[in-house]
Amino acid sequence: MSKNAKKFQKRQAGKHNQRCSVTPDKVRYRDLEQAKDALFHFKRNAKEQKAATGSTTYNQKRPYECSACKGYHTTSQELGRVKNEVVREKELTIADLILSA
Ligand SMILES: [Zn+2]
């Protein structure tokens, strides 16, 4: 492995292992794609566990963007019930402003 490749790998690992200050017990994902990927695996595990035991402890429903660590986590809570969730507001257009006037 080249010197540059090693350097790159170390940096990636460090960033990935970074913990969130408000929810340190939660796994932190660098981007939405990683969070979605994890959720996909959760759901598959849930299906397998439910088939095997009749119930499941995997209850994660959706990924969300965290305002505290600028990363992503998964949650079992509905939209608007998660602390530190970044909710992207739809930008108002001129048409919306005229309609609300
Ligand atoms: Zn966070």
mmCIF file of C-alpha atoms and ligand atoms in Angstrom:
data_model
loop_
_atom_site.group_PDB
_atom_site.id
_atom_site.type_symbol
_atom_site.label_atom_id
_atom_site.label_comp_id
_atom_site.label_asym_id
_atom_site.label_seq_id
_atom_site.Cartn_x
_atom_site.Cartn_y
_atom_site.Cartn_z
ATOM 1 C CA MET A 1 0.000 0.000 0.000
ATOM 2 C CA SER A 2 1.351 3.442 -0.863
ATOM 3 C CA LYS A 3 1.953 6.108 1.743
ATOM 4 C CA ASN A 4 -0.862 8.236 0.360
ATOM 5 C CA ALA A 5 -3.358 5.381 0.412
ATOM 6 C CA LYS A 6 -2.610 4.699 4.082
ATOM 7 C CA LYS A 7 -3.074 8.334 4.973
ATOM 8 C CA PHE A 8 -6.419 8.431 3.193
ATOM 9 C CA GLN A 9 -7.663 5.276 4.888
ATOM 10 C CA LYS A 10 -6.770 6.522 8.366
ATOM 11 C CA ARG A 11 -8.550 9.802 7.845
ATOM 12 C CA GLN A 12 -11.713 8.088 6.589
ATOM 13 C CA ALA A 13 -11.828 5.744 9.581
ATOM 14 C CA GLY A 14 -11.365 8.581 12.054
ATOM 15 C CA LYS A 15 -14.185 10.587 10.607
ATOM 16 C CA HIS A 16 -16.504 7.619 10.509
ATOM 17 C CA ASN A 17 -15.889 6.801 14.175
ATOM 18 C CA GLN A 18 -16.637 10.317 15.308
ATOM 19 C CA ARG A 19 -19.421 10.336 17.873
ATOM 20 C CA CYS A 20 -22.365 12.657 18.203
ATOM 21 C CA SER A 21 -22.375 14.951 21.265
ATOM 22 C CA VAL A 22 -26.162 14.887 21.800
ATOM 23 C CA THR A 23 -26.787 11.234 20.994
ATOM 24 C CA PRO A 24 -23.432 9.500 21.691
ATOM 25 C CA ASP A 25 -25.165 6.124 21.971
ATOM 26 C CA LYS A 26 -26.399 6.351 18.394
ATOM 27 C CA VAL A 27 -24.423 5.210 15.392
ATOM 28 C CA ARG A 28 -23.394 8.172 13.272
ATOM 29 C CA TYR A 29 -23.426 7.995 9.472
ATOM 30 C CA ARG A 30 -21.468 10.372 7.290
ATOM 31 C CA ASP A 31 -24.202 10.812 4.715
ATOM 32 C CA LEU A 32 -27.789 9.949 3.924
ATOM 33 C CA GLU A 33 -26.789 7.071 1.667
ATOM 34 C CA GLN A 34 -24.945 5.314 4.510
ATOM 35 C CA ALA A 35 -27.894 5.838 6.859
ATOM 36 C CA LYS A 36 -30.295 4.437 4.261
ATOM 37 C CA ASP A 37 -28.007 1.472 3.705
ATOM 38 C CA ALA A 38 -27.907 0.750 7.448
ATOM 39 C CA LEU A 39 -31.695 1.021 7.619
ATOM 40 C CA PHE A 40 -31.992 -1.476 4.798
ATOM 41 C CA HIS A 41 -29.933 -3.966 6.822
ATOM 42 C CA PHE A 42 -31.943 -3.210 9.997
ATOM 43 C CA LYS A 43 -35.152 -4.018 8.168
ATOM 44 C CA ARG A 44 -33.774 -7.269 6.817
ATOM 45 C CA ASN A 45 -32.590 -8.256 10.307
ATOM 46 C CA ALA A 46 -36.018 -7.335 11.702
ATOM 47 C CA LYS A 47 -37.737 -9.594 9.174
ATOM 48 C CA GLU A 48 -35.409 -12.491 9.977
ATOM 49 C CA GLN A 49 -35.756 -12.007 13.731
ATOM 50 C CA LYS A 50 -39.527 -11.764 13.501
ATOM 51 C CA ALA A 51 -39.699 -14.926 11.424
ATOM 52 C CA ALA A 52 -37.493 -16.771 13.909
ATOM 53 C CA THR A 53 -38.841 -15.513 17.243
ATOM 54 C CA GLY A 54 -42.201 -13.850 16.487
ATOM 55 C CA SER A 55 -41.044 -10.377 17.508
ATOM 56 C CA THR A 56 -38.214 -7.978 16.795
ATOM 57 C CA THR A 57 -36.040 -5.447 18.598
ATOM 58 C CA TYR A 58 -35.138 -3.688 15.352
ATOM 59 C CA ASN A 59 -37.588 -0.814 15.234
ATOM 60 C CA GLN A 60 -35.672 1.860 13.320
ATOM 61 C CA LYS A 61 -37.949 3.539 10.793
ATOM 62 C CA ARG A 62 -36.081 6.276 8.964
ATOM 63 C CA PRO A 63 -32.822 8.185 8.663
ATOM 64 C CA TYR A 64 -32.554 11.827 9.730
ATOM 65 C CA GLU A 65 -30.023 14.626 9.545
ATOM 66 C CA CYS A 66 -28.608 15.698 12.918
ATOM 67 C CA SER A 67 -28.004 19.408 13.558
ATOM 68 C CA ALA A 68 -25.528 18.702 16.379
ATOM 69 C CA CYS A 69 -22.975 16.597 14.525
ATOM 70 C CA LYS A 70 -23.919 17.379 10.909
ATOM 71 C CA GLY A 71 -24.157 13.644 10.345
ATOM 72 C CA TYR A 72 -27.027 11.204 10.056
ATOM 73 C CA HIS A 73 -28.693 8.800 12.472
ATOM 74 C CA THR A 74 -31.616 6.418 12.256
ATOM 75 C CA THR A 75 -34.695 6.679 14.460
ATOM 76 C CA SER A 76 -37.917 4.886 15.324
ATOM 77 C CA GLN A 77 -39.640 8.247 15.893
ATOM 78 C CA GLU A 78 -41.932 10.076 13.490
ATOM 79 C CA LEU A 79 -40.948 13.356 11.824
ATOM 80 C CA GLY A 80 -41.006 16.275 14.263
ATOM 81 C CA ARG A 81 -40.454 14.100 17.359
ATOM 82 C CA VAL A 82 -36.676 13.857 17.154
ATOM 83 C CA LYS A 83 -34.459 16.305 19.041
ATOM 84 C CA ASN A 84 -31.795 17.986 16.882
ATOM 85 C CA GLU A 85 -33.374 16.834 13.645
ATOM 86 C CA VAL A 86 -32.720 19.133 10.701
ATOM 87 C CA VAL A 87 -36.013 19.785 8.961
ATOM 88 C CA ARG A 88 -35.540 21.336 5.575
ATOM 89 C CA GLU A 89 -38.268 23.862 4.904
ATOM 90 C CA LYS A 90 -39.550 24.166 1.388
ATOM 91 C CA GLU A 91 -38.427 27.519 0.027
ATOM 92 C CA LEU A 92 -41.214 29.990 -0.527
ATOM 93 C CA THR A 93 -41.804 31.074 -4.079
ATOM 94 C CA ILE A 94 -43.276 34.405 -5.180
ATOM 95 C CA ALA A 95 -46.514 32.565 -5.967
ATOM 96 C CA ASP A 96 -46.716 31.318 -2.359
ATOM 97 C CA LEU A 97 -46.186 34.862 -1.038
ATOM 98 C CA ILE A 98 -48.945 36.259 -3.241
ATOM 99 C CA LEU A 99 -51.329 33.493 -2.159
ATOM 100 C CA SER A 100 -50.655 34.081 1.547
ATOM 101 C CA ALA A 101 -51.002 37.888 1.298
HETATM 102 ZN ZN ZN B 1 -25.797 13.673 15.759
#
